[in-house]
XYZ file of C-alpha atoms in Angstrom:
683
model
C 15.612 -82.770 8.460
C 17.464 -79.849 9.665
C 20.199 -80.689 6.814
C 17.464 -80.497 4.009
C 15.933 -77.450 5.423
C 20.045 -75.709 5.663
C 20.252 -76.638 1.748
C 16.917 -75.004 0.823
C 17.647 -71.314 2.782
C 21.500 -71.833 1.041
C 19.473 -71.474 -2.464
C 17.622 -68.074 -1.168
C 20.677 -65.773 -1.344
C 21.759 -67.479 -4.412
C 18.385 -66.316 -6.142
C 18.857 -62.901 -5.199
C 21.733 -62.043 -5.953
C 20.793 -63.080 -9.508
C 18.365 -60.942 -9.596
C 20.389 -58.578 -8.087
C 22.999 -58.800 -10.800
C 19.808 -58.684 -13.260
C 18.586 -55.525 -12.361
C 22.041 -54.570 -12.328
C 22.642 -55.206 -15.767
C 19.555 -54.093 -17.081
C 19.902 -50.577 -15.514
C 23.643 -50.375 -16.880
C 22.648 -51.014 -20.524
C 19.960 -48.228 -19.811
C 22.261 -46.036 -18.808
C 24.992 -46.644 -21.847
C 21.958 -46.039 -24.010
C 21.285 -42.808 -22.301
C 24.886 -41.801 -22.470
C 24.676 -42.613 -26.194
C 21.809 -40.506 -27.475
C 22.838 -37.440 -24.724
C 26.674 -37.560 -25.081
C 26.715 -38.924 -29.138
C 23.713 -38.090 -30.857
C 22.366 -35.443 -28.725
C 23.742 -32.348 -30.788
C 22.180 -34.018 -33.919
C 18.765 -34.601 -32.313
C 18.785 -31.354 -30.911
C 19.729 -29.769 -34.531
C 16.861 -32.038 -35.932
C 14.236 -30.680 -33.276
C 15.233 -27.233 -34.609
C 14.621 -27.693 -38.038
C 11.117 -28.771 -37.833
C 8.016 -27.257 -37.589
C 4.762 -28.015 -36.607
C 1.948 -26.702 -38.927
C -2.058 -26.404 -38.575
C -3.850 -25.833 -41.866
C -7.620 -25.643 -41.942
C -10.115 -26.363 -44.752
C -13.672 -24.886 -45.073
C -16.700 -27.230 -43.736
C -19.847 -27.291 -46.138
C -21.888 -24.465 -44.691
C -25.162 -24.997 -43.389
C -28.719 -25.072 -45.851
C -31.423 -23.082 -45.378
C -35.072 -24.199 -45.660
C -38.210 -22.434 -45.643
C -40.938 -22.361 -43.548
C -42.590 -25.774 -44.811
C -39.017 -27.066 -44.426
C -38.087 -26.935 -47.722
C -34.388 -26.638 -49.101
C -34.006 -23.786 -50.410
C -30.069 -23.097 -50.567
C -27.973 -26.298 -50.782
C -24.536 -27.571 -51.359
C -23.802 -28.610 -54.487
C -20.581 -31.155 -55.103
C -18.513 -29.303 -57.679
C -14.448 -29.178 -58.544
C -11.994 -26.710 -57.554
C -8.537 -25.690 -58.980
C -6.133 -24.918 -55.395
C -3.200 -24.075 -55.256
C -0.822 -24.689 -52.388
C 2.233 -22.652 -51.548
C 5.622 -23.444 -50.025
C 7.938 -20.953 -48.118
C 10.102 -21.616 -50.917
C 7.663 -20.216 -53.800
C 8.501 -17.127 -54.429
C 6.384 -14.142 -56.133
C 8.301 -15.184 -59.527
C 7.217 -18.543 -59.556
C 3.989 -18.211 -58.660
C 3.537 -15.700 -61.546
C 5.319 -18.190 -63.835
C 2.725 -20.793 -62.917
C -0.181 -17.950 -63.391
C 0.791 -17.987 -66.318
C 0.633 -21.809 -67.434
C -2.733 -21.427 -65.805
C -4.597 -18.545 -67.325
C -3.597 -21.045 -70.697
C -5.792 -23.617 -69.155
C -8.776 -22.633 -67.046
C -10.755 -19.220 -67.915
C -11.065 -16.759 -64.879
C -13.437 -13.718 -64.038
C -11.466 -10.728 -63.676
C -14.359 -8.812 -62.725
C -13.076 -8.358 -59.136
C -9.756 -7.261 -59.519
C -9.508 -3.506 -57.899
C -7.419 -0.466 -59.588
C -5.033 -1.217 -56.442
C -4.380 -4.703 -57.578
C -3.836 -3.383 -62.017
C -1.531 -0.579 -60.167
C 0.128 -3.527 -57.950
C 0.784 -5.644 -61.133
C 2.014 -2.674 -62.976
C 4.582 -2.337 -60.908
C 5.971 -5.726 -60.324
C 6.253 -5.912 -64.075
C 7.211 -2.349 -64.760
C 9.221 -1.648 -61.293
C 12.153 0.365 -62.956
C 9.972 2.276 -65.680
C 7.598 3.656 -62.527
C 11.032 4.276 -60.814
C 12.028 6.797 -63.032
C 9.190 8.604 -62.532
C 9.993 9.243 -59.502
C 12.903 12.447 -59.451
C 15.730 12.869 -56.890
C 13.570 15.539 -55.024
C 10.736 13.370 -54.643
C 13.086 10.419 -53.367
C 14.970 12.087 -50.784
C 11.852 13.694 -49.780
C 10.021 10.618 -49.051
C 10.581 7.893 -46.368
C 11.409 4.962 -47.255
C 8.582 2.872 -46.001
C 5.917 5.880 -48.114
C 8.106 5.239 -51.180
C 6.077 2.711 -52.541
C 2.915 4.467 -52.051
C 4.810 7.412 -54.202
C 5.157 4.302 -57.382
C 1.380 3.798 -56.665
C 0.925 7.411 -57.529
C 3.311 7.249 -60.933
C 1.015 4.295 -62.175
C -1.452 6.305 -64.444
C -4.972 5.537 -65.902
C -3.519 4.421 -69.258
C -1.100 1.823 -67.708
C -3.594 -0.069 -65.824
C -6.013 0.388 -68.941
C -2.908 -0.860 -71.303
C -3.740 -4.970 -69.895
C -4.417 -7.499 -72.326
C -7.578 -9.830 -70.724
C -4.660 -12.825 -71.132
C -2.550 -10.377 -68.644
C -5.630 -9.529 -66.296
C -6.550 -12.953 -65.968
C -3.146 -14.127 -64.932
C -3.708 -11.016 -62.366
C -6.413 -13.127 -61.050
C -4.872 -16.026 -60.552
C -1.570 -14.992 -58.846
C -4.162 -12.585 -56.949
C -5.868 -15.991 -55.837
C -2.291 -17.342 -55.108
C -1.115 -14.851 -52.951
C -3.944 -14.848 -50.755
C -3.157 -18.466 -49.350
C -1.133 -19.225 -46.263
C 1.671 -21.655 -46.402
C 0.571 -25.469 -46.840
C -3.197 -24.357 -47.019
C -4.994 -24.489 -50.139
C -5.912 -21.661 -51.750
C -9.110 -22.002 -54.229
C -7.875 -20.928 -57.902
C -11.579 -21.777 -59.319
C -14.462 -22.909 -57.873
C -16.666 -25.337 -60.151
C -14.008 -25.801 -62.983
C -15.618 -27.187 -66.230
C -15.237 -31.241 -67.228
C -12.467 -29.427 -70.132
C -10.823 -27.717 -67.612
C -10.565 -30.633 -64.457
C -9.439 -32.841 -67.695
C -6.428 -30.786 -69.089
C -5.250 -29.325 -65.762
C -4.738 -33.080 -64.510
C -2.766 -33.595 -67.979
C -0.597 -30.794 -66.670
C -0.253 -31.241 -62.659
C 3.604 -32.456 -62.980
C 4.594 -29.011 -64.274
C 2.189 -27.304 -62.365
C 4.109 -27.499 -58.751
C 1.246 -26.854 -56.033
C -2.018 -27.110 -58.408
C -4.005 -29.603 -57.362
C -7.832 -30.774 -57.971
C -9.665 -31.126 -55.217
C -13.737 -31.748 -54.205
C -15.312 -28.840 -53.130
C -19.191 -27.014 -52.089
C -20.983 -24.533 -54.435
C -24.497 -22.964 -53.230
C -27.554 -24.048 -55.403
C -30.662 -22.997 -54.943
C -33.532 -25.109 -55.286
C -36.640 -22.378 -56.241
C -34.227 -20.784 -58.815
C -33.607 -17.319 -58.773
C -36.800 -16.580 -56.085
C -35.611 -14.853 -53.324
C -32.134 -15.752 -54.158
C -30.570 -11.867 -53.138
C -31.739 -11.870 -49.592
C -30.274 -15.742 -49.572
C -26.665 -13.993 -49.902
C -23.658 -14.767 -51.843
C -20.644 -16.971 -50.801
C -17.234 -15.621 -51.655
C -13.469 -15.229 -50.587
C -13.309 -12.762 -48.112
C -12.919 -9.578 -50.002
C -9.402 -7.196 -49.612
C -12.072 -4.432 -48.384
C -12.802 -6.669 -45.326
C -10.273 -8.319 -44.334
C -8.990 -6.887 -41.303
C -13.333 -7.562 -40.088
C -12.761 -11.133 -41.043
C -9.365 -11.786 -39.927
C -10.532 -10.004 -36.179
C -13.078 -12.518 -35.983
C -11.140 -15.671 -35.967
C -11.808 -16.398 -40.113
C -8.350 -16.690 -41.955
C -7.091 -14.730 -45.248
C -8.345 -17.719 -47.750
C -11.858 -18.413 -46.507
C -15.410 -18.732 -47.690
C -17.508 -16.025 -46.266
C -21.217 -15.200 -46.805
C -20.595 -11.499 -47.716
C -24.603 -9.939 -48.387
C -27.705 -10.534 -46.742
C -28.969 -13.964 -44.532
C -25.243 -15.211 -45.666
C -23.130 -12.842 -44.327
C -26.120 -11.596 -41.204
C -25.696 -15.440 -39.754
C -21.666 -16.580 -41.002
C -21.370 -17.395 -37.247
C -24.080 -19.781 -37.982
C -23.391 -21.392 -41.269
C -19.792 -21.991 -41.746
C -19.201 -24.811 -39.567
C -16.725 -26.544 -38.074
C -13.131 -26.639 -40.333
C -11.302 -29.453 -41.301
C -7.591 -29.403 -39.436
C -4.214 -30.922 -40.897
C -1.434 -30.606 -38.745
C 2.143 -31.233 -40.738
C 5.385 -31.601 -39.402
C 7.797 -29.544 -41.640
C 11.485 -29.348 -42.111
C 13.534 -25.878 -41.882
C 12.337 -25.256 -45.333
C 8.434 -25.648 -45.001
C 8.370 -28.794 -46.674
C 6.155 -31.636 -45.117
C 7.868 -34.482 -43.404
C 5.830 -37.421 -43.205
C 2.075 -37.863 -43.386
C -0.007 -35.184 -42.021
C -2.463 -35.768 -39.473
C -6.222 -34.796 -40.315
C -8.960 -33.609 -37.612
C -12.225 -33.956 -39.240
C -14.821 -30.879 -39.243
C -18.483 -30.967 -39.682
C -21.433 -28.651 -41.417
C -22.584 -25.503 -40.728
C -26.207 -25.185 -39.029
C -29.320 -24.917 -40.922
C -31.167 -22.573 -41.181
C -35.149 -22.582 -41.489
C -36.830 -19.138 -42.567
C -39.758 -17.507 -42.257
C -40.492 -16.812 -46.065
C -43.031 -19.908 -47.134
C -41.301 -20.223 -50.579
C -44.893 -21.172 -52.582
C -46.161 -18.428 -51.554
C -42.909 -16.117 -52.416
C -42.914 -16.977 -55.878
C -47.256 -16.916 -56.330
C -46.441 -12.965 -55.084
C -43.621 -12.770 -57.300
C -45.764 -13.596 -60.460
C -48.268 -11.370 -59.001
C -46.007 -8.097 -59.417
C -45.158 -9.444 -62.745
C -48.612 -9.747 -64.107
C -49.905 -6.466 -62.525
C -46.871 -4.253 -64.225
C -47.203 -6.256 -67.249
C -50.640 -4.746 -67.785
C -49.438 -1.079 -66.364
C -46.877 -0.782 -68.695
C -47.692 -2.932 -71.501
C -50.946 -4.464 -71.701
C -54.089 -3.910 -73.601
C -55.207 -1.382 -71.189
C -52.031 0.284 -70.706
C -51.347 3.757 -69.018
C -48.903 5.954 -69.962
C -46.594 4.521 -67.407
C -43.414 5.531 -69.091
C -41.618 5.613 -65.700
C -43.013 2.342 -63.929
C -40.614 0.042 -63.477
C -40.838 -1.922 -60.607
C -42.968 -2.581 -56.929
C -42.556 -3.816 -53.699
C -44.257 -6.045 -51.439
C -43.863 -7.739 -47.690
C -46.117 -9.570 -46.223
C -45.753 -10.189 -42.234
C -47.618 -12.028 -39.203
C -48.545 -8.730 -37.154
C -48.816 -11.369 -33.977
C -44.650 -12.367 -34.107
C -43.148 -10.059 -36.592
C -42.326 -13.253 -38.905
C -42.341 -12.292 -42.595
C -43.993 -14.713 -45.123
C -42.876 -12.856 -48.027
C -40.492 -10.104 -49.832
C -41.036 -9.289 -53.092
C -39.938 -6.920 -55.637
C -39.435 -7.220 -59.669
C -38.023 -4.328 -61.704
C -38.687 -4.452 -65.173
C -36.197 -3.732 -68.133
C -37.487 -1.828 -70.867
C -34.659 -3.061 -73.231
C -35.045 -6.564 -72.794
C -37.970 -6.747 -71.699
C -37.725 -8.736 -68.747
C -38.137 -8.731 -65.042
C -35.157 -8.958 -62.400
C -35.765 -9.902 -59.019
C -34.924 -6.979 -56.386
C -36.078 -8.332 -52.789
C -33.559 -6.292 -50.834
C -35.210 -2.873 -52.033
C -37.992 -3.714 -50.089
C -35.604 -2.870 -46.908
C -33.069 -0.409 -48.814
C -35.096 1.719 -51.135
C -37.114 4.681 -49.490
C -39.994 6.719 -51.187
C -42.233 8.784 -49.851
C -45.295 6.930 -48.844
C -48.722 8.955 -49.247
C -51.682 8.796 -47.333
C -50.766 5.582 -45.713
C -49.426 7.651 -43.101
C -52.658 9.192 -41.940
C -53.334 6.158 -39.754
C -50.328 7.612 -37.681
C -51.172 11.281 -38.132
C -54.739 10.751 -36.460
C -53.119 8.123 -33.357
C -50.888 11.328 -33.260
C -53.809 13.806 -32.955
C -55.708 11.637 -30.924
C -52.834 11.036 -28.257
C -51.802 14.765 -28.457
C -55.260 15.514 -27.469
C -55.596 18.529 -30.523
C -58.583 15.925 -31.670
C -60.899 13.632 -30.725
C -62.928 10.592 -31.857
C -65.341 12.828 -32.269
C -63.812 15.893 -33.777
C -65.716 16.871 -36.761
C -63.713 19.273 -39.358
C -65.308 20.057 -42.604
C -62.941 19.032 -45.344
C -63.422 22.587 -47.833
C -60.082 24.147 -49.129
C -57.596 26.149 -46.934
C -57.128 29.487 -47.910
C -53.780 31.405 -46.129
C -53.045 34.878 -45.747
C -50.516 34.697 -48.426
C -53.441 33.516 -50.713
C -52.640 29.996 -51.786
C -55.199 27.566 -51.353
C -54.993 23.671 -50.085
C -57.381 21.538 -50.631
C -58.380 17.604 -50.480
C -58.988 15.358 -53.622
C -62.492 16.090 -53.393
C -64.480 18.121 -50.925
C -66.056 16.116 -48.115
C -67.822 18.195 -46.187
C -67.665 17.492 -42.082
C -65.869 14.448 -41.287
C -64.783 12.965 -38.112
C -61.612 10.497 -37.744
C -63.199 7.652 -39.323
C -64.629 9.299 -42.154
C -61.215 11.310 -42.718
C -59.101 7.607 -43.137
C -61.984 5.741 -44.855
C -62.222 8.963 -47.667
C -58.430 9.876 -47.303
C -59.034 13.750 -46.225
C -56.021 15.539 -46.440
C -57.571 18.617 -44.559
C -58.318 16.527 -41.185
C -54.671 15.643 -41.117
C -53.657 19.142 -42.120
C -55.671 20.399 -39.080
C -53.868 17.991 -37.047
C -50.582 19.189 -38.281
C -51.376 23.339 -38.079
C -52.918 22.425 -33.836
C -49.932 20.933 -33.232
C -47.860 23.559 -34.568
C -50.680 26.009 -32.401
C -52.244 27.873 -35.884
C -54.180 31.234 -35.054
C -57.234 30.171 -37.208
C -58.284 33.491 -36.477
C -55.721 35.650 -37.953
C -54.302 33.040 -39.716
C -50.773 33.093 -38.463
C -48.869 30.643 -37.106
C -45.363 30.723 -35.070
C -42.364 29.362 -36.393
C -41.114 27.997 -33.632
C -44.298 26.385 -33.003
C -43.706 24.393 -36.605
C -40.444 23.157 -35.675
C -42.349 21.867 -32.538
C -45.112 19.678 -34.322
C -42.279 18.659 -36.546
C -40.998 17.086 -33.836
C -43.980 15.718 -32.334
C -44.896 13.992 -35.872
C -41.553 12.668 -36.074
C -41.520 10.751 -32.862
C -44.921 9.585 -33.216
C -44.348 8.062 -36.270
C -40.737 6.039 -34.804
C -43.051 4.806 -32.480
C -44.575 3.148 -35.567
C -41.280 2.096 -36.960
C -41.577 5.034 -39.754
C -37.670 6.809 -40.167
C -36.319 3.939 -38.020
C -34.704 0.846 -37.659
C -37.263 -2.101 -38.335
C -34.849 -4.044 -36.450
C -35.196 -6.817 -39.598
C -32.494 -9.638 -39.653
C -30.512 -8.439 -42.752
C -27.196 -6.326 -42.442
C -27.583 -2.586 -42.998
C -31.126 -2.113 -43.561
C -32.150 1.389 -44.542
C -34.089 4.374 -42.615
C -35.538 6.398 -45.439
C -34.692 9.615 -45.544
C -35.211 12.149 -42.683
C -35.948 15.968 -44.765
C -34.753 17.670 -41.278
C -36.806 20.766 -40.197
C -38.543 23.563 -41.676
C -40.458 26.592 -40.174
C -42.975 26.793 -43.042
C -46.496 25.594 -41.547
C -47.028 23.996 -45.760
C -44.064 21.707 -45.119
C -45.130 20.211 -41.686
C -48.399 20.150 -43.306
C -47.360 17.852 -45.888
C -45.344 15.705 -43.722
C -48.714 14.607 -42.251
C -50.345 13.318 -45.465
C -47.297 11.411 -46.168
C -45.009 13.882 -48.830
C -41.942 15.002 -46.749
C -39.727 12.412 -45.360
C -39.689 8.620 -47.548
C -39.906 4.838 -45.670
C -39.053 1.640 -46.997
C -41.508 -1.263 -47.936
C -40.370 -2.915 -44.629
C -41.332 0.144 -42.275
C -44.487 0.357 -44.003
C -45.224 -3.462 -42.903
C -44.040 -2.696 -39.564
C -46.134 0.545 -38.790
C -49.995 -0.656 -40.506
C -48.242 -4.624 -38.193
C -48.407 -2.250 -35.295
C -51.728 -1.106 -36.194
C -53.466 -4.546 -36.359
C -51.835 -5.731 -33.108
C -52.665 -3.227 -30.837
C -50.132 -1.442 -30.530
C -47.502 -3.698 -30.232
C -44.315 -2.538 -32.796
C -42.455 -6.487 -33.333
C -39.411 -6.868 -34.580
C -39.464 -7.906 -38.609
C -37.173 -11.356 -39.158
C -36.271 -14.141 -41.474
C -35.223 -16.546 -39.388
C -37.390 -18.639 -37.200
C -35.609 -21.363 -36.165
C -31.923 -23.095 -35.883
C -31.002 -26.689 -36.417
C -28.429 -29.311 -36.632
C -26.947 -30.702 -39.401
C -28.496 -33.965 -40.396
C -26.910 -36.892 -41.724
C -30.200 -37.943 -43.568
C -31.407 -35.140 -46.276
C -34.471 -36.458 -45.649
C -34.800 -35.534 -41.812
C -34.511 -32.315 -39.722
C -31.696 -32.211 -37.375
C -31.852 -31.613 -33.506
C -33.514 -27.716 -32.677
C -30.821 -25.280 -31.724
C -32.479 -22.267 -31.166
C -36.552 -21.169 -31.990
C -37.106 -16.943 -32.784
C -39.061 -16.205 -30.265
C -41.200 -13.039 -30.316
C -39.802 -9.471 -30.065
C -41.498 -6.413 -28.932
C -39.482 -3.256 -29.849
C -42.301 -1.044 -27.961
C -45.958 -0.307 -27.274
C -46.864 2.729 -28.980
C -48.033 5.458 -26.246
C -51.658 5.515 -27.684
C -54.696 3.813 -25.538
C -55.986 0.989 -27.025
C -59.501 3.095 -27.962
C -57.619 5.296 -29.709
C -56.155 2.291 -32.106
C -59.500 1.090 -32.652
C -60.682 4.724 -34.299
C -57.922 3.843 -36.904
C -58.649 0.310 -37.058
C -62.219 1.453 -37.465
C -61.298 3.711 -40.030
C -59.040 1.085 -41.624
C -62.069 -0.999 -42.232
C -64.032 1.744 -43.429
C -61.161 2.133 -46.314
C -61.662 -1.413 -47.682
C -65.644 -1.621 -46.640
C -67.374 1.764 -46.661
C -69.452 3.450 -49.348
C -66.524 6.013 -49.666
C -63.775 4.014 -48.715
C -60.919 4.510 -51.238
C -60.053 0.659 -52.419
C -63.630 -0.398 -51.057
C -64.172 -1.349 -54.868
C -61.385 -3.761 -54.939
C -61.950 -5.185 -50.855
C -65.349 -4.876 -50.322
C -66.606 -8.249 -50.903
C -63.491 -10.302 -49.805
C -64.298 -13.113 -47.328
C -60.817 -12.597 -45.250
C -62.282 -9.234 -44.491
C -59.170 -6.982 -45.015
C -58.219 -3.416 -43.434
C -56.442 -1.078 -45.056
C -55.343 2.528 -46.109
C -54.210 3.069 -49.803
C -51.527 6.006 -50.282
C -50.673 8.230 -53.504
C -47.874 10.737 -53.283
C -47.107 13.607 -55.537
C -43.454 12.992 -57.627
C -43.733 15.299 -60.230
C -46.979 17.276 -60.448
C -45.921 18.282 -64.214
C -45.951 15.100 -65.207
C -48.435 13.140 -62.888
C -46.223 10.477 -62.079
C -46.744 9.299 -58.073
C -46.268 6.566 -56.055
C -48.743 4.668 -55.289
C -49.168 2.366 -51.837
C -51.388 0.481 -49.874
C -50.632 -0.991 -46.503
C -53.005 -3.861 -44.700
C -54.137 -6.635 -42.663
C -56.822 -9.613 -42.616
C -58.919 -10.606 -40.973
C -59.744 -7.327 -39.531
C -60.699 -9.490 -35.643
C -58.371 -11.620 -36.218
C -54.873 -10.359 -38.258
C -52.710 -12.768 -39.204
C -51.298 -11.743 -42.265
C -50.662 -7.785 -42.365
C -48.690 -6.033 -45.494
C -47.086 -2.931 -47.799
C -47.804 -2.225 -51.395
C -45.612 0.117 -53.219
C -45.640 0.921 -56.900
C -43.354 4.124 -57.619
C -43.345 6.180 -60.220
C -46.670 5.541 -61.878
C -49.107 7.207 -63.727
C -52.470 5.821 -64.372
C -54.300 2.997 -62.787
C -54.692 0.981 -59.454
C -51.703 -1.209 -59.664
C -51.243 -1.004 -55.521
C -54.510 -2.311 -55.361
C -54.185 -5.352 -58.059
C -50.959 -6.023 -56.041
C -51.854 -6.324 -53.093
C -55.782 -8.216 -54.228
C -53.526 -10.829 -55.959
C -51.325 -11.270 -52.988
C -53.659 -11.726 -50.590
C -55.777 -13.916 -52.530
C -52.726 -16.347 -52.222
C -52.323 -16.324 -49.030
C -55.558 -17.330 -47.955
C -56.145 -19.694 -50.609
C -52.913 -21.359 -49.376
C -54.353 -21.696 -46.205
C -57.728 -23.335 -47.377
C -55.337 -26.018 -48.771
C -53.531 -26.518 -45.332
C -50.114 -26.531 -46.038
C -47.951 -29.320 -43.696
C -46.049 -26.499 -41.582
C -44.161 -29.301 -39.146
C -41.177 -31.043 -39.302
C -40.973 -34.756 -39.285
C -42.455 -36.316 -36.302
C -39.752 -38.426 -35.400
C -37.363 -35.383 -34.971
C -39.716 -33.461 -33.199
C -40.169 -36.283 -30.914
C -35.930 -35.995 -30.365
C -36.322 -32.719 -29.680
C -39.365 -32.706 -27.580
C -36.985 -35.111 -25.255
C -34.317 -32.339 -25.259
């Protein structure tokens, strides 16, 4: 037994020694290999590392869609093909120019976006020596090297840039797009190439280095031109705004929203880009296959506008303008060519419809100009009298029971001013019902400290009256930004101050400053809801992009009504004006009762006429209001500029309100897909 155990023990050291020898051999091989890599091949590998570079390029993701208040798609993405150019570091400006010349023979490229600077740069590129010869020796001597090119630009004349042929301009337009792109980043030369262009370019691809045909997306509009201007445009970043967009993280060749909603909500709509990572050699040429990280489509916007209502209102405007301009009973309205309508929820600020039309007398066609509701301003006339009465009540110069005799006013210099008719004694409600100028003038005169016994006024007090009225009007949104979610809204024209009492009086009846239709809609909404100035808005919700086109994505954000301010007038004072607005449309002497007295939706409102040209009788006709009177759910503003005869403002307002309440009776569904709503509620 002892002999066997001894033999067993002798085997153990042998095995351990064998293991040590194996490990020693493997380490020796590893050391030799590392030595070979570091000593023999080290310099070569180091050189290779220095010659390569990691480059990441990005491709635009499809933009988010837009839907109307009833979740119908109003802005979509249509698949198209684009002609692209991807430049390498070796491609110089001369090569790009030659390539642009070839492409100009194969595709059509618009030149309308070329600037004067683009043309001057191109003229210098083609005629550098000629332009240099125009610079004198003295000018060269006195000009720092870094400013020499600016001097060359000055030497390019208008005649020079007008000498380009259409084909040369087309080459320039293509070359400009090529020059914009980053290295290895596909730059769109033309979006939405035709089938013929795709076929022609495909045939010549071997001789068009860097040119390719790639699938792309272009905005489409299922409701055609309706509201299209407010949706906005998507274009490559304009050169004039390059610094702005690049500072926000955009690449130079990005497609971005450049106007209206596309611009306002660019960060939501643009999505996450696809990233393509290249390894390149020292010359910038790709080494191996790129690695791609897929992007994602942008978020979808749900708007407050009902496109069916929008189209009905647009039709109403066209029909009523046609009647006033060239209908059977057309008046002498030679200057009339447009009308504006805003409809909004006075309780939330949601814009339900924002329509405007402009008539071209040469073509006999209408053009959509819905943006005019936010960017065009007009004298609004008597529609501002509600704000004037509330100012007078709040300042204590009149009370609800104050009776003023509406009779011609005669001043010390012999001037006489009067309402459209002599009304006799009127209180605040009747002054609004019958649209008394005299009542409003007395408010302005009392604010200005007018001395009735001596028929005199203090010029400094007149300026105080201006300040009181303008500050009061601003509480309703008149003369100040409404907060609408569109870029750079207009705020109307502030005519300033005057020491003339008559100017303060005209101010009190809406014939001094100018306002936008959107401001008027916000103003009447403030009266309708009892004194809260609501922020008007076009965005209702933001939704995640949905894989299923028939379902909504999950809710990301919902706009909550935003109160900008509460007016200083008391509820009882606001009710005085509300009652006056009701009588305008129902009273025996109401200026709009003839049209609205028997409407079952029970509206309230105020008419207005602003004199534009006394000699020709041209005026602006306006109408603001809300309905129903007891529980307002829709407020509106109608503006018809440069009209001479007719009641087009009332006719348009009637058609718009009729359309709204008819659709309400039909019970149009306003809820999204219930499955998606359940997902949303479970979050």
